[in-house]
Amino acid sequence: MKAVRLDTYLSIVLLVAGTLVFMEAKSFPQTPGEFPVWISTILIGLSALLFIQSVTNRHDDKKLDINNKVLIQIGITAVAIGTYIILLPYLGYIIASFILVLSLSILFGYRSIKYLAMTPLAAVLLCWVVFLFILNIPLPGFAE
Amino acid sequence: MENLILAFSQIMLPSVFIFLFAGVLIGLVVGSIPGINDTVTLAVLIPISFTLEPSSALMLLVGVYCSACYGGSIPAILLKIPGTASSVVTLLDGYPMTKRGQAGKALGISTISSVFGGLASSLVLMFFAPALAIYALKFGPAEYCALAILGFSTVAGLSGKNIIKSLIVCALGLFVSTIGLSPQTGFPRYDFGSVWLYEGVPFVPMLIGLFGVASVFHMVEKMVKQRIEGTEETIVPEVGRILPNWKMVKRLLPTWCTSTAIGNVMGIIPGAGMLMAIYLSYGQAVRSNKDKEFGTGVPEGIAAPEAANNAVVASSMVPLLSLGVPGNATSALFLGALMIQGLRPGPALFEKSPDIAYLIIVGFFVANLIMGPLGLLFGKFLSRTVFKIPQAFLASIVILLCCTGAYAIDNSLFNIWVTLAFGIIGFGFDKVGLPHAPFVLAIILGAMLERGFSQALAISDGSYMIFIEKPISLGLLIASACFVLFPIIKFLLNKTQKQR
């Protein structure tokens, strides 16, 4: 559990984001830039309000409820999906998806070797058959 | 009337009915799996459905939406684990009934209450949506702009504890809606130099990420916590007789009627949300039954939230079908489903594709009719099988389906990146207490607001009076002001009374 004052930090992040959006909007010509300028101004204003609220009512400001182990697992999952996207055109749908499902199953704590040997492959093949043959949607590696 | 009869006859075609039936069945199963809910399932199914005939595809989604909401009550009652967010309140009285050996009775009450709420809201959808759509044909840019403002004001007025956070989410959604080419001049905005963003952030992959991938991250969090705490294996209790007797039906009828009415009103108001309807109806049931101790296994404590949440389901489609404004996050997914089928929700849907509009309406009614017996029949079966699926395997399969679904929309790897990015954003939103629904609503309303505002000003030569001179626009703006001012006045009055 990290002792982070959630709303205070959130408001600072949003203030910075709002300012960046505002600066970018200001570089647009007047007509397309009008709406983004309004939105970013509102975002900056609301972020400032949240900051004031979090500072004045500190008892209402919660701590960030996230475990480091959870954060690492989610980070690895996101990296695995990113790697999958990169490898998909090279390995094709079946191989890339099989590796993804197998590695994620193990990462999430699925330990039955008997099922690990069969279920990820069966699930990927089922998915591939449904998309390619029933729905006629070409998947990478089998596009033509 | 003619359109309704045609829709009923169309739904009875085996090629259409089978998809509705399959949808109800899928919804029941996924709803009863903790961590998977109606929005996740719809997000995953939309890319799959777009190759189907529009009638079949939409019936599949209607079936899932109707029954997943009810399916969530099964683990809530049996295991004290809400299958969906909508069943959070059901477990308060459902689980104590299970502990008393009345699991079957609790499941039966939940089923009948859900069907009652669902059928009533289907009737509301049947009569309100076409009438509102006829009225909406009179809408011009000024009216659409005012309608978008009304949507935002309901979010502001009906948001829970932290109104500022809800408004921040709206602003973030509005920002996302500006990404891509400007509707007036075609100038690229916030495209980060990528041509993929010229048409804006791909809507369906974004929803798949926001609801599908984010839900997997939550499952991961739960699994890690369970491993740390060493949680025991799930033991499913005995179910017993499910069908409630006539005496119970008569007892619960007033609760069903009140909760259904609350659910319908909350469903029609964009942004009000299912949870608000559930809490309001549960609160009303508590006030109406002061002699009963809620939280100890009172049947009204199950009937009220279950009737209300299923009443929200169909009624949330009223603003979507008639005005093109989704009532909640799940109906926003329907917007995506209609769009990828080449259909535009709103009054034009009733004008150009009345067969589809009325089919959806009738689909909700028939789906509830199917859900009743299926729920009663499969309640016991689902409780024995579904809870045994390992969460670790389920999570990895959902990831695969999300990625495949996002890619399949237009064979683009960029879509999977969008899904991943919004999965992280969605999980982050949950962690910092930012609600999802206003974000999706703002993305949809943002485009409507900007387009309506600029077109209205172009018509009026830059005069803002156009928004006040038009009676519908003025009415909508007054309603918006009421939504925003009502909670403020209520707060000030309460404060004054306390000071006295």
XYZ file of C-alpha atoms in Angstrom, chain B residues 2 6 30 39 52 91 108 177 187 211 222 261 269 288 300 330 399-400 428 464 482:
21
model
C -47.744 -2.620 -37.985
C -43.617 -7.243 -38.337
C -20.987 -14.819 -18.425
C -20.182 -4.622 -20.922
C -23.553 -11.338 -39.116
C -25.996 -10.005 -2.038
C -36.210 -17.755 -7.698
C -13.816 13.376 -28.858
C -7.778 20.351 -39.603
C -14.248 -2.545 -20.313
C -8.042 -10.188 -7.364
C -40.711 2.508 -11.999
C -32.047 9.663 -18.096
C -41.652 0.882 2.709
C -37.779 -7.523 -0.713
C -23.547 -0.631 -22.004
C -7.331 -10.983 -23.376
C -7.102 -13.088 -26.530
C -6.220 3.609 -13.858
C -26.330 32.710 -29.605
C -32.726 22.199 -13.293
